[in-house]
Coordinates of C-alpha atoms in Angstrom, one line a residue:
Chain A
S1 CA 82.9 -82.9 15.8
T2 CA 83.7 -85.6 18.6
V3 CA 86.9 -87.9 19.8
I4 CA 85.9 -90.9 21.7
C5 CA 88.9 -92.6 23.6
V6 CA 88.3 -96.3 24.1
F7 CA 90.5 -97.9 27.2
E8 CA 90.6 -101.3 27.5
K9 CA 88.8 -103.0 30.4
D10 CA 90.7 -102.4 33.9
A11 CA 93.2 -100.4 32.3
I12 CA 92.2 -96.9 33.5
E13 CA 90.5 -95.4 36.7
I14 CA 88.6 -92.4 35.5
D15 CA 88.6 -89.6 38.1
E16 CA 85.6 -89.5 40.1
D17 CA 84.0 -86.1 39.6
L18 CA 83.7 -86.7 35.7
L19 CA 82.3 -90.2 36.5
A20 CA 79.9 -88.7 39.1
N21 CA 78.4 -86.0 36.3
S22 CA 78.3 -88.4 33.6
A23 CA 76.3 -90.9 35.7
R24 CA 74.3 -87.3 36.1
S25 CA 73.7 -87.3 32.3
L26 CA 75.6 -83.9 32.7
E27 CA 78.6 -83.1 30.8
T28 CA 82.0 -81.6 32.0
L29 CA 83.5 -78.4 30.5
V30 CA 87.3 -79.6 30.3
T31 CA 90.4 -78.2 28.3
V32 CA 93.0 -80.0 27.0
G33 CA 95.5 -81.3 29.7
M34 CA 93.4 -81.7 32.2
K35 CA 93.5 -84.9 34.5
L36 CA 91.4 -87.3 33.0
G37 CA 92.6 -90.4 35.2
V38 CA 95.0 -92.9 35.9
S39 CA 96.6 -96.4 35.2
K40 CA 94.9 -99.0 37.2
K41 CA 98.6 -100.1 38.1
L42 CA 99.1 -96.7 39.8
A43 CA 95.6 -96.6 41.1
N44 CA 96.2 -99.2 43.2
I45 CA 99.1 -97.1 44.8
G46 CA 97.1 -93.8 44.7
L47 CA 98.2 -90.3 43.8
P48 CA 98.2 -87.1 46.4
N49 CA 94.9 -85.2 46.1
I50 CA 96.7 -81.9 45.2
E51 CA 93.4 -80.1 46.4
K52 CA 94.0 -81.7 50.2
C53 CA 97.7 -80.7 50.1
V54 CA 98.2 -77.7 52.4
L55 CA 101.2 -75.2 52.2
Q56 CA 103.6 -75.1 55.2
Chain B
G1 CA 44.4 -87.2 -21.9
H2 CA 47.4 -86.1 -24.0
G3 CA 46.2 -83.9 -26.8
S4 CA 42.6 -83.7 -26.5
S5 CA 42.6 -80.2 -24.7
K6 CA 44.7 -78.8 -27.6
E7 CA 42.0 -79.4 -30.3
E8 CA 39.4 -77.1 -28.5
N9 CA 39.2 -73.5 -30.1
G10 CA 39.1 -70.6 -27.6
A11 CA 35.5 -70.2 -27.1
A12 CA 34.9 -73.7 -26.5
E13 CA 37.8 -74.0 -24.2
S14 CA 36.5 -71.1 -22.2
Q15 CA 33.0 -72.4 -22.2
S16 CA 34.8 -76.0 -21.2
K17 CA 36.6 -74.4 -18.7
G18 CA 33.5 -72.9 -17.0
S19 CA 31.6 -76.1 -16.9
R20 CA 35.1 -78.0 -15.9
R21 CA 35.1 -76.0 -12.9
A22 CA 31.5 -76.6 -12.1
R23 CA 31.7 -79.9 -12.4
L24 CA 35.1 -80.1 -9.9
K25 CA 32.8 -77.7 -7.5
Q26 CA 30.2 -80.6 -7.7
R27 CA 32.5 -83.2 -7.2
L28 CA 34.0 -81.7 -4.3
H29 CA 30.5 -80.9 -3.0
L30 CA 30.8 -84.0 -0.7
H31 CA 33.6 -82.6 0.9
R32 CA 31.7 -79.8 1.8
R33 CA 28.6 -81.6 2.9
R34 CA 30.7 -83.5 5.3
R35 CA 32.6 -80.5 6.4
S36 CA 29.3 -78.6 7.2
R37 CA 28.5 -81.6 9.5
S38 CA 31.7 -81.3 11.3
N39 CA 30.9 -77.7 11.8
S40 CA 34.6 -76.6 10.7
P41 CA 34.1 -72.8 10.4
S42 CA 36.1 -73.2 7.1
H43 CA 33.7 -74.8 5.1
G44 CA 33.1 -73.9 1.6
K45 CA 36.2 -72.2 1.1
L46 CA 37.8 -74.9 -1.1
L47 CA 34.9 -74.4 -3.3
N48 CA 34.9 -71.0 -4.3
A49 CA 35.8 -71.1 -7.8
E50 CA 37.8 -67.9 -8.2
N51 CA 39.9 -68.9 -5.5
F52 CA 40.0 -73.0 -6.3
A53 CA 42.9 -75.1 -5.0
G54 CA 43.1 -78.5 -4.0
I55 CA 45.4 -81.1 -3.8
A56 CA 45.3 -83.8 -6.6
L57 CA 46.9 -87.6 -6.1
L58 CA 48.2 -88.6 -9.2
T59 CA 49.2 -92.4 -9.4
L60 CA 51.5 -93.9 -11.9
V61 CA 50.3 -97.4 -12.0
R62 CA 51.8 -99.5 -14.8
A63 CA 52.9 -99.6 -18.1
E64 CA 53.2 -101.6 -21.5
M65 CA 55.9 -101.3 -23.6
K66 CA 57.0 -103.0 -26.5
F67 CA 60.2 -104.7 -25.2
K68 CA 62.1 -105.7 -22.1
D69 CA 64.2 -103.2 -20.1
K70 CA 64.4 -101.6 -17.1
W71 CA 62.0 -98.4 -17.0
L72 CA 61.3 -95.5 -14.6
A73 CA 58.8 -92.5 -15.4
C74 CA 59.0 -88.9 -15.0
V75 CA 56.1 -86.5 -14.3
S76 CA 57.0 -83.0 -14.8
F77 CA 54.2 -80.7 -13.6
G78 CA 54.5 -76.4 -13.9
E79 CA 58.3 -76.0 -12.7
Q80 CA 58.8 -79.5 -10.7
T81 CA 60.0 -83.0 -11.9
F82 CA 59.6 -86.5 -10.2
R83 CA 60.7 -89.5 -10.9
T84 CA 59.4 -93.2 -9.7
N85 CA 61.9 -96.1 -9.0
I86 CA 63.4 -98.0 -11.8
S87 CA 61.3 -101.3 -12.8
D88 CA 62.7 -104.9 -12.9
Q89 CA 63.5 -105.7 -16.5
T90 CA 60.3 -106.6 -18.0
D91 CA 58.1 -105.2 -20.6
K92 CA 55.6 -104.6 -18.3
P93 CA 56.9 -102.2 -15.3
V94 CA 54.9 -101.5 -12.3
W95 CA 55.5 -98.7 -10.3
N96 CA 52.6 -97.6 -8.4
S97 CA 54.0 -94.5 -7.4
E98 CA 51.9 -91.7 -5.7
K99 CA 52.5 -87.8 -6.1
K100 CA 50.6 -85.5 -4.4
L101 CA 50.6 -82.2 -7.0
L102 CA 48.8 -79.0 -6.6
L103 CA 46.0 -78.2 -8.8
E104 CA 44.8 -74.2 -8.5
K105 CA 42.9 -71.8 -10.8
N106 CA 46.3 -70.0 -12.0
G107 CA 48.6 -72.6 -11.7
P108 CA 49.6 -75.5 -13.9
H109 CA 47.3 -78.2 -14.9
V110 CA 48.8 -80.3 -17.6
A111 CA 51.1 -83.1 -16.1
R112 CA 54.1 -84.7 -18.7
I113 CA 54.9 -88.3 -18.1
S114 CA 57.9 -89.3 -19.7
I115 CA 59.1 -92.8 -20.0
Y116 CA 62.7 -93.8 -20.3
E117 CA 65.1 -96.9 -20.4
T118 CA 67.5 -96.8 -18.2
N119 CA 71.0 -98.0 -19.4
K120 CA 74.3 -97.9 -17.0
M121 CA 76.4 -97.6 -19.9
S122 CA 74.8 -94.6 -21.0
R123 CA 72.3 -91.8 -20.5
N124 CA 68.4 -93.0 -20.2
N125 CA 67.0 -92.8 -23.3
L126 CA 63.3 -91.4 -23.6
I127 CA 61.1 -94.0 -25.4
G128 CA 57.5 -92.4 -25.0
Y129 CA 55.6 -89.7 -23.3
C130 CA 51.9 -88.2 -23.0
E131 CA 50.3 -85.5 -21.4
I132 CA 47.3 -85.5 -18.9
D133 CA 45.0 -82.3 -18.3
L134 CA 44.5 -83.0 -14.6
L135 CA 41.6 -80.9 -14.2
E136 CA 40.0 -81.8 -17.5
F137 CA 40.3 -85.8 -15.9
L138 CA 39.2 -84.8 -12.7
T139 CA 36.0 -83.2 -14.0
R140 CA 35.1 -85.2 -17.0
D141 CA 31.5 -86.3 -17.5
S142 CA 32.3 -90.0 -18.3
D143 CA 31.9 -92.8 -15.6
S144 CA 32.7 -90.0 -12.8
N145 CA 33.3 -93.2 -10.5
S146 CA 36.7 -94.3 -12.3
N147 CA 39.7 -92.5 -11.5
S148 CA 41.8 -94.6 -13.9
E149 CA 42.6 -94.1 -17.3
I150 CA 44.9 -95.7 -19.7
L151 CA 46.8 -93.5 -22.0
D152 CA 48.9 -94.0 -25.3
L153 CA 52.8 -93.1 -25.0
L154 CA 54.1 -91.4 -27.9
D155 CA 57.3 -91.7 -29.8
P156 CA 59.0 -88.3 -28.9
S157 CA 60.6 -88.4 -32.4
T158 CA 57.5 -88.8 -34.7
S159 CA 54.3 -88.0 -32.1
D160 CA 52.4 -90.4 -34.0
K161 CA 53.6 -93.5 -33.5
I162 CA 52.4 -95.3 -30.1
V163 CA 55.3 -96.9 -28.4
G164 CA 53.2 -98.3 -25.1
K165 CA 50.7 -97.5 -22.7
I166 CA 50.5 -96.3 -19.1
S167 CA 47.8 -96.8 -16.8
V168 CA 47.6 -94.0 -14.5
S169 CA 45.0 -92.7 -11.6
C170 CA 44.1 -89.4 -10.3
S171 CA 41.8 -88.3 -7.4
V172 CA 41.0 -85.1 -5.2
E173 CA 42.5 -85.6 -2.1
D174 CA 39.8 -84.9 0.9
P175 CA 40.4 -81.3 2.2
I176 CA 39.1 -82.0 5.5
E177 CA 41.7 -84.8 5.7
T178 CA 44.5 -83.1 4.5
E179 CA 44.0 -80.4 7.0
K180 CA 43.7 -82.7 9.7
S181 CA 46.9 -85.0 9.0
F182 CA 48.8 -81.8 8.3
A183 CA 47.9 -80.4 11.8
R184 CA 48.6 -84.0 13.6
R185 CA 52.0 -84.5 11.4
I186 CA 53.0 -80.8 12.7
L187 CA 52.5 -81.9 16.1
S188 CA 54.0 -85.3 16.0
I189 CA 57.1 -83.0 15.8
V190 CA 57.2 -82.4 19.4
D191 CA 55.9 -85.4 20.6
Y192 CA 59.0 -86.6 21.8
N193 CA 58.0 -89.5 23.8
E194 CA 55.5 -90.4 21.2
D195 CA 52.5 -91.4 23.4
G196 CA 49.9 -89.5 21.0
K197 CA 50.0 -86.9 24.0
L198 CA 51.3 -83.4 24.3
S199 CA 52.4 -81.3 27.2
F200 CA 52.1 -77.2 27.4
S201 CA 56.0 -77.7 27.1
E202 CA 56.4 -79.4 24.0
F203 CA 53.3 -77.7 22.3
S204 CA 55.0 -74.6 23.3
D205 CA 58.4 -75.4 21.8
L206 CA 56.7 -75.7 18.3
I207 CA 54.9 -72.6 18.2
N208 CA 57.9 -70.6 19.6
A209 CA 59.9 -71.9 16.7
F210 CA 57.4 -70.8 14.1
G211 CA 58.7 -67.6 15.0
N212 CA 55.1 -65.9 14.7
Q213 CA 54.3 -63.6 18.2
V214 CA 50.8 -63.6 17.8
A215 CA 50.7 -67.2 17.8
A216 CA 52.8 -67.3 20.3
N217 CA 50.8 -64.9 22.7
K218 CA 47.7 -67.3 21.8
K219 CA 49.2 -70.7 22.6
E220 CA 48.5 -70.8 26.4
E221 CA 44.6 -69.9 25.6
M222 CA 44.4 -72.7 22.4
F223 CA 46.3 -75.3 25.1
K224 CA 43.7 -74.2 27.8
A225 CA 40.8 -74.8 25.6
A226 CA 42.1 -78.0 24.7
D227 CA 42.8 -79.4 27.8
K228 CA 39.7 -79.6 29.3
N229 CA 40.0 -81.5 32.5
G230 CA 43.3 -79.5 33.2
D231 CA 45.7 -82.2 33.5
G232 CA 48.3 -80.2 31.4
V233 CA 48.3 -82.9 28.7
V234 CA 46.1 -83.2 25.6
S235 CA 45.6 -85.6 23.0
M236 CA 47.4 -85.1 19.3
D237 CA 44.0 -85.1 17.8
E238 CA 42.2 -82.5 19.9
L239 CA 45.1 -80.3 19.7
A240 CA 45.0 -81.0 16.0
A241 CA 41.6 -79.9 15.7
L242 CA 42.1 -76.6 17.5
L243 CA 45.1 -75.7 15.5
A244 CA 43.2 -76.2 12.3
I245 CA 41.2 -73.5 13.5
Q246 CA 43.3 -71.3 14.8
Q247 CA 45.4 -71.7 11.7
E248 CA 42.4 -70.4 9.5
K249 CA 41.8 -67.6 11.5
E250 CA 45.3 -66.6 11.8
P251 CA 48.2 -68.6 10.4
L252 CA 50.8 -69.6 12.8
M253 CA 53.6 -69.8 10.6
N254 CA 55.2 -66.9 8.3
C255 CA 57.4 -69.4 6.4
C256 CA 57.5 -73.1 5.8
P257 CA 59.8 -74.9 8.2
V258 CA 60.8 -77.3 5.3
C259 CA 61.9 -74.9 2.2
G260 CA 61.7 -71.8 3.9
E261 CA 59.7 -70.0 1.7
T262 CA 57.7 -67.2 2.7
L263 CA 54.1 -68.3 3.0
E264 CA 51.0 -66.1 2.0
V265 CA 49.2 -65.4 4.8
S266 CA 46.0 -64.0 2.6
D267 CA 45.8 -67.5 0.9
K268 CA 45.1 -69.8 3.4
L269 CA 44.4 -72.8 1.7
N270 CA 47.6 -72.7 -0.5
Y271 CA 49.6 -72.0 2.7
M272 CA 48.3 -75.2 4.1
I273 CA 48.6 -77.3 1.0
H274 CA 52.5 -75.7 0.5
L275 CA 53.3 -77.4 3.9
T276 CA 51.4 -80.4 3.6
L277 CA 53.7 -81.0 0.2
C278 CA 56.9 -80.0 1.6
F279 CA 56.3 -81.9 4.4
D280 CA 55.2 -85.0 2.2
E281 CA 58.4 -84.6 0.2
G282 CA 60.4 -85.1 3.4
T283 CA 58.7 -88.1 5.2
G284 CA 59.1 -90.9 2.9
K285 CA 55.1 -91.1 2.3
Q286 CA 55.5 -90.5 -1.2
V287 CA 57.4 -92.7 -3.5
M288 CA 58.3 -90.5 -6.2
T289 CA 61.4 -88.5 -5.6
G290 CA 62.8 -84.9 -6.6
G291 CA 60.8 -81.8 -6.6
F292 CA 60.5 -79.5 -3.4
L293 CA 63.4 -80.3 -1.4
T294 CA 67.1 -79.1 -2.8
D295 CA 70.2 -78.7 -0.6
K296 CA 69.7 -74.7 -1.4
Q297 CA 65.5 -74.9 0.2
A298 CA 66.7 -77.2 3.2
S299 CA 69.3 -74.5 4.0
Y300 CA 66.5 -71.9 4.5
G301 CA 64.2 -73.8 6.2
W302 CA 64.5 -74.5 9.9
M303 CA 63.5 -78.3 9.8
F304 CA 66.9 -79.0 8.3
K305 CA 69.2 -77.1 9.9
L306 CA 70.0 -80.0 11.6
S307 CA 73.2 -79.0 13.5
E308 CA 74.2 -76.3 16.0
W309 CA 76.6 -75.4 13.3
A310 CA 74.0 -73.9 11.0
H311 CA 74.7 -70.6 11.8
V312 CA 78.5 -70.4 12.4
S313 CA 79.1 -68.2 9.2
S314 CA 75.9 -65.9 9.9
Y315 CA 76.2 -64.6 13.5
D316 CA 74.9 -61.4 12.6
V317 CA 71.2 -63.2 11.9
G318 CA 72.5 -66.1 14.8
L319 CA 72.2 -68.0 17.8
N320 CA 70.8 -64.9 20.0
S321 CA 68.3 -63.6 17.6
G322 CA 65.0 -63.7 19.5
S323 CA 64.7 -64.4 23.2
S324 CA 63.7 -68.0 22.8
A325 CA 67.4 -69.3 22.8
N326 CA 67.3 -72.9 24.4
H327 CA 70.3 -74.2 26.2
I328 CA 72.1 -77.0 27.1
V329 CA 73.6 -77.2 30.8
V330 CA 77.1 -78.3 31.3
F331 CA 79.8 -78.4 34.2
D332 CA 82.3 -76.4 34.1
R333 CA 85.2 -78.2 35.8
R334 CA 87.6 -75.2 36.3
T335 CA 84.9 -73.0 38.1
K336 CA 83.0 -75.5 39.4
R337 CA 79.4 -74.0 38.3
L338 CA 76.7 -75.3 36.1
V339 CA 76.9 -73.1 32.6
E340 CA 74.1 -72.6 29.9
E341 CA 75.0 -73.0 26.4
L342 CA 72.5 -71.2 24.4
I343 CA 71.5 -72.6 21.2
D344 CA 68.4 -71.2 18.8
E345 CA 65.2 -72.9 19.9
K346 CA 64.7 -73.5 16.2
I347 CA 67.8 -75.3 15.8
V348 CA 66.6 -77.5 19.0
L349 CA 63.6 -78.1 17.5
S350 CA 65.0 -79.1 14.2
M351 CA 67.3 -81.4 15.4
R352 CA 64.9 -83.2 17.9
A353 CA 62.5 -83.2 14.8
I354 CA 64.9 -84.9 12.5
Y355 CA 66.8 -87.1 15.0
Q356 CA 64.2 -87.7 17.9
S357 CA 61.3 -88.6 16.0
K358 CA 60.0 -91.3 13.4
L359 CA 59.2 -88.7 11.0
G360 CA 62.8 -87.7 11.0
L361 CA 63.8 -91.0 10.6
G362 CA 61.7 -91.0 7.5
L363 CA 63.7 -87.7 6.1
L364 CA 66.9 -89.3 7.4
D365 CA 66.0 -92.2 4.8
T366 CA 64.9 -90.0 2.3
G367 CA 67.9 -88.3 1.1
A368 CA 68.9 -86.0 4.2
K369 CA 72.1 -88.0 4.5
D370 CA 73.0 -86.8 1.1
I371 CA 71.8 -83.4 1.6
L372 CA 74.1 -83.2 5.1
Q373 CA 76.9 -84.3 2.8
S374 CA 76.4 -81.5 0.4
L375 CA 75.7 -78.9 3.2
S376 CA 78.9 -79.7 4.8
E377 CA 81.1 -79.9 1.5
K378 CA 79.7 -76.6 0.3
Q379 CA 80.4 -75.2 4.0
G380 CA 84.0 -76.3 3.7
K381 CA 84.5 -74.5 0.3
K382 CA 82.6 -71.4 1.3
M383 CA 85.1 -71.7 4.6
N384 CA 88.2 -71.8 2.8
S385 CA 87.5 -69.0 0.7
V386 CA 89.0 -65.7 1.3
E387 CA 85.8 -63.4 1.6
S388 CA 84.8 -65.9 4.7
A389 CA 87.5 -64.0 6.9
K390 CA 85.5 -61.5 7.2
D391 CA 83.1 -63.7 9.5
I392 CA 86.0 -64.2 12.2
P393 CA 85.3 -60.8 14.0
K394 CA 81.5 -61.6 14.2
F395 CA 82.0 -65.2 15.4
V396 CA 84.7 -63.7 18.0
E397 CA 82.0 -61.1 19.3
F398 CA 79.5 -63.4 19.7
F399 CA 81.4 -65.6 21.5
K400 CA 83.6 -63.1 23.4
D401 CA 83.0 -64.9 26.9
Q402 CA 84.1 -68.0 25.5
I403 CA 87.3 -67.5 22.8
N404 CA 90.2 -66.0 24.6
L405 CA 92.2 -64.3 22.2
A406 CA 95.2 -63.6 24.3
E407 CA 96.0 -67.1 24.4
V408 CA 95.6 -67.7 20.2
K409 CA 99.3 -67.6 18.8
H410 CA 98.6 -65.6 16.0
P411 CA 96.7 -62.3 15.9
L412 CA 93.7 -62.2 13.8
E413 CA 95.1 -60.4 11.0
H414 CA 97.0 -63.7 10.7
F415 CA 94.0 -65.9 9.7
K416 CA 92.9 -65.5 5.8
T417 CA 89.8 -67.8 5.8
F418 CA 87.5 -68.6 8.4
N419 CA 88.6 -72.2 8.2
E420 CA 92.4 -71.1 9.6
F421 CA 90.9 -69.5 12.2
F422 CA 88.8 -72.2 13.4
V423 CA 91.8 -74.4 13.8
R424 CA 94.0 -71.9 15.0
E425 CA 96.8 -72.7 17.5
L426 CA 97.2 -71.8 21.0
K427 CA 100.3 -70.2 22.6
P428 CA 103.0 -72.6 24.2
G429 CA 101.9 -73.3 27.3
A430 CA 97.8 -71.7 27.3
R431 CA 97.1 -75.3 27.8
P432 CA 98.9 -77.0 30.9
I433 CA 99.3 -80.7 31.1
A434 CA 98.5 -82.2 34.3
Y435 CA 101.7 -84.6 35.9
M436 CA 103.6 -84.0 32.5
E437 CA 106.0 -86.3 33.8
R438 CA 104.2 -89.3 34.4
D439 CA 102.7 -91.1 31.7
D440 CA 100.6 -93.4 34.2
V441 CA 98.3 -90.5 34.3
A442 CA 95.8 -89.6 31.1
I443 CA 95.1 -86.1 30.3
S444 CA 91.9 -84.2 28.6
A445 CA 92.6 -84.9 24.8
A446 CA 90.2 -81.6 23.7
D447 CA 88.5 -78.7 25.1
S448 CA 85.3 -79.9 25.0
R449 CA 82.2 -81.3 27.1
L450 CA 83.1 -84.4 28.7
M451 CA 81.5 -87.7 29.1
A452 CA 83.2 -90.8 30.6
F453 CA 82.0 -94.3 31.7
K454 CA 83.4 -97.1 33.2
S455 CA 81.8 -99.4 30.4
V456 CA 79.7 -99.3 27.7
D457 CA 76.6 -100.6 29.6
E458 CA 76.8 -97.3 31.6
S459 CA 77.2 -95.2 28.4
L460 CA 74.3 -96.8 27.1
R461 CA 72.5 -96.3 30.2
F462 CA 73.0 -92.5 30.8
W463 CA 74.0 -91.2 27.3
I464 CA 74.0 -93.1 24.0
K465 CA 70.7 -94.1 23.2
G466 CA 70.9 -95.3 19.6
R467 CA 69.9 -98.5 19.4
K468 CA 73.0 -100.2 17.4
F469 CA 75.5 -98.9 19.3
S470 CA 78.5 -101.1 20.0
I471 CA 82.2 -100.9 20.6
Q472 CA 82.8 -103.0 17.7
G473 CA 80.8 -101.2 15.6
L474 CA 82.7 -97.7 16.5
L475 CA 86.1 -99.2 16.6
G476 CA 85.0 -101.7 13.3
K477 CA 85.8 -105.0 13.3
D478 CA 89.3 -105.6 12.8
Q479 CA 90.5 -102.8 15.2
C480 CA 87.9 -104.1 18.4
S481 CA 89.5 -106.7 20.4
N482 CA 88.1 -108.5 23.3
A483 CA 89.6 -106.0 25.8
F484 CA 88.1 -103.1 24.4
I485 CA 84.6 -104.7 24.3
N486 CA 83.7 -103.5 27.9
G487 CA 86.5 -101.0 28.4
T488 CA 86.1 -97.4 29.4
L489 CA 84.7 -95.0 27.4
V490 CA 85.7 -91.4 27.2
I491 CA 83.5 -88.8 25.0
F492 CA 85.3 -85.4 24.1
R493 CA 82.3 -83.2 22.5
L494 CA 83.8 -79.8 20.7
A495 CA 81.4 -77.0 20.1
P496 CA 81.8 -74.3 17.4
Q497 CA 83.7 -71.9 19.5
D498 CA 86.1 -74.3 20.7
Y499 CA 89.7 -74.6 20.1
H500 CA 89.4 -77.3 17.4
R501 CA 92.8 -79.3 17.8
F502 CA 93.0 -82.4 19.5
H503 CA 95.8 -84.0 21.4
F504 CA 97.2 -87.3 22.5
P505 CA 95.6 -88.0 26.0
V506 CA 98.5 -90.6 27.0
S507 CA 102.0 -91.1 25.6
G508 CA 103.2 -94.2 23.5
T509 CA 103.4 -95.0 19.8
V510 CA 100.5 -94.4 17.1
Q511 CA 100.2 -97.6 15.5
Q512 CA 97.7 -97.1 12.2
F513 CA 95.0 -95.0 11.2
V514 CA 91.6 -96.7 9.7
H515 CA 89.6 -94.5 7.9
I516 CA 85.8 -95.5 8.2
P517 CA 83.4 -93.8 5.5
G518 CA 79.8 -92.4 7.1
C519 CA 77.4 -89.6 7.5
L520 CA 77.8 -86.5 8.9
Y521 CA 74.9 -86.4 11.4
T522 CA 75.6 -83.8 14.4
V523 CA 77.3 -85.1 17.3
N524 CA 75.0 -83.0 19.4
P525 CA 73.3 -84.6 22.5
I526 CA 70.3 -84.3 20.8
A527 CA 71.2 -86.9 18.4
V528 CA 73.2 -89.0 20.8
N529 CA 70.1 -89.4 23.0
S530 CA 68.4 -90.8 20.4
K531 CA 67.2 -94.0 19.8
Y532 CA 66.7 -93.8 16.2
C533 CA 70.0 -92.1 15.2
N534 CA 73.5 -94.0 15.6
V535 CA 75.6 -91.0 15.4
F536 CA 78.9 -92.6 16.7
T537 CA 78.4 -95.5 14.4
E538 CA 77.6 -94.3 11.5
N539 CA 79.4 -91.2 11.0
K540 CA 82.5 -90.7 9.0
R541 CA 85.6 -91.2 11.3
V542 CA 89.2 -92.1 11.8
V543 CA 89.8 -94.8 13.9
S544 CA 93.6 -94.6 15.3
M545 CA 95.2 -97.0 17.9
L546 CA 97.7 -96.1 20.3
S547 CA 100.2 -98.6 22.1
T548 CA 101.0 -97.4 25.7
A549 CA 103.3 -98.9 28.3
E550 CA 100.8 -97.7 31.3
F551 CA 97.3 -98.2 29.7
G552 CA 97.7 -101.0 27.3
K553 CA 96.3 -100.4 23.8
V554 CA 93.8 -97.2 23.5
A555 CA 91.7 -96.3 20.6
F556 CA 91.5 -93.0 19.6
V557 CA 88.2 -92.1 17.3
A558 CA 88.0 -88.8 15.8
I559 CA 84.3 -88.4 14.4
G560 CA 83.0 -85.8 11.8
A561 CA 79.8 -84.0 12.1
T562 CA 77.5 -81.9 10.0
M563 CA 79.6 -78.9 8.3
V564 CA 82.8 -80.0 10.4
G565 CA 83.5 -83.2 8.7
S566 CA 87.1 -82.9 7.7
I567 CA 89.6 -84.6 9.6
T568 CA 93.4 -83.9 9.4
F569 CA 96.4 -85.6 11.5
S570 CA 99.5 -84.1 12.1
K571 CA 101.0 -87.5 13.4
K572 CA 101.6 -90.7 11.1
E573 CA 101.9 -94.3 11.9
G574 CA 104.8 -95.1 14.0
D575 CA 105.4 -91.9 15.7
H576 CA 106.5 -92.1 19.1
V577 CA 104.2 -89.3 20.9
K578 CA 103.8 -87.8 24.2
K579 CA 100.8 -87.0 26.2
G580 CA 99.5 -83.8 25.7
E581 CA 101.4 -83.0 22.1
E582 CA 99.0 -82.2 19.1
F583 CA 97.6 -85.0 17.4
G584 CA 95.4 -83.0 14.7
Y585 CA 92.5 -80.9 14.1
F586 CA 88.8 -80.6 12.8
S587 CA 87.7 -78.2 10.4
F588 CA 84.7 -77.4 8.3
G589 CA 84.3 -79.3 5.1
G590 CA 82.8 -82.8 4.1

């Protein structure tokens, strides 16, 4: 079984790692709740990259 | 024709049978001569009268009836019955339906042909019948060049009244051709790119799937013998010739890939004939339907395993039996590592055979869709039975590295059927939702293997190879607006061991559900990557439309697959939903 979500053109900016794997025809193992992407409106502002954040 | 053999007395019959066999030997002598010239080591085996076996090609050509109707004809031979298509409304139906029948010394040799008028409002009515002794027909003295005969059709209630005539023809298939075409066809299963050449790995896949260790050890030797210039590929015809020789020395398959029947190694010709007939039944080459393939038989043969779900309820003989498991590589986003997912080689091969070859395409056109539906419905009933609960521990053990029982909401004893366990809920918090308070961040809708593409064009370039795929085909005409046509596509593929509930990827309102009926093909990448199979636009599915503030409209398509064709929703139209909330689940069934 499969779920397919279709977003309208220019509505979402999918996370780069997911797009990069897919462009290599490689599936990515994910779990419910993992980040998929952000609304294009928000993408223009930008989200903080948590992986690059440092605790001080 | 009918009746004539019944008039013979015992002694005469015995003598007649002896002479018939002699005449048949003579008729087949031509084949022997040709075989000798071709230096095949198997020459003459068909001509051993004591072990006679051959394939008779029976054709029901046309009939002349006494009134107009829509007609069909059935042939009963031994325990099998085959039928033609239904003719147009006429008193002279034409079928030209062919059927290959196995004719052997101790097997049946009288075929009964029955003609029915068809009626939509009631049962089909038997109007006439006749019987034909195929052995006698093939060995008769008169005009041996003619393969045709016109037989009287008798009234079933009186037996002496003639109600029509039927024209039939019958011939013996050239055994050399039978062997060659069989070898070519079995090899074509693994000729994935259909260039008529085989690499060693393609050939190796096939021999491994046969499950015969002796043959597996010889595959390199055989391949090297055929690959005379050592370039690593050989033509299908060259390999077919070698395969036929090997097949005679030491049969490669222990059981029939199509129906699963154990093959009698000591009876090599019957073995090959059985396989030929079984393959014919599925390829659509033969016009008549019925006979070998039932869903029960299909569930035994590896050719029809069709899905990675095939062994879900039988893990004691399941995916990791044998050392030849194949794999699909996926990237684990959490650990950032490549991981291999094991799938039994037979299942991989059968999926390729069905979904990625022209042979498979033929199979799908001749009843395999119904078989998938029937298998899935039966699997659903089985998985909803109390007895199925005993499979849960085996399943958990098999996937012990991939199913975390600590995060399952209820203990194993709670689940009264396998399906209940299959749609298990997780404890609250087991799946943290990224940026929970921000509706402008979308999340993954399922525990799954994910593919994402900025546009449909990219999805077609990298993943979906079905020639008929389109967003409009996926969503249906009424659901598909222009904004979706070149929208972004995210595919979540669930595997047997996964948590099977799906969740909302975005917050919004559920607008409507549209149920689209369809097939239950596997959604494995092998099928998705096939140009012949249009899984996403032909499978049964439910399209729901979500209206959101941050993403506009989002189409959510839940697609059923082989064995797992049941889709249940826990929300209804008009519900306001938060991303991460449960939306529904897939379960076993049709």
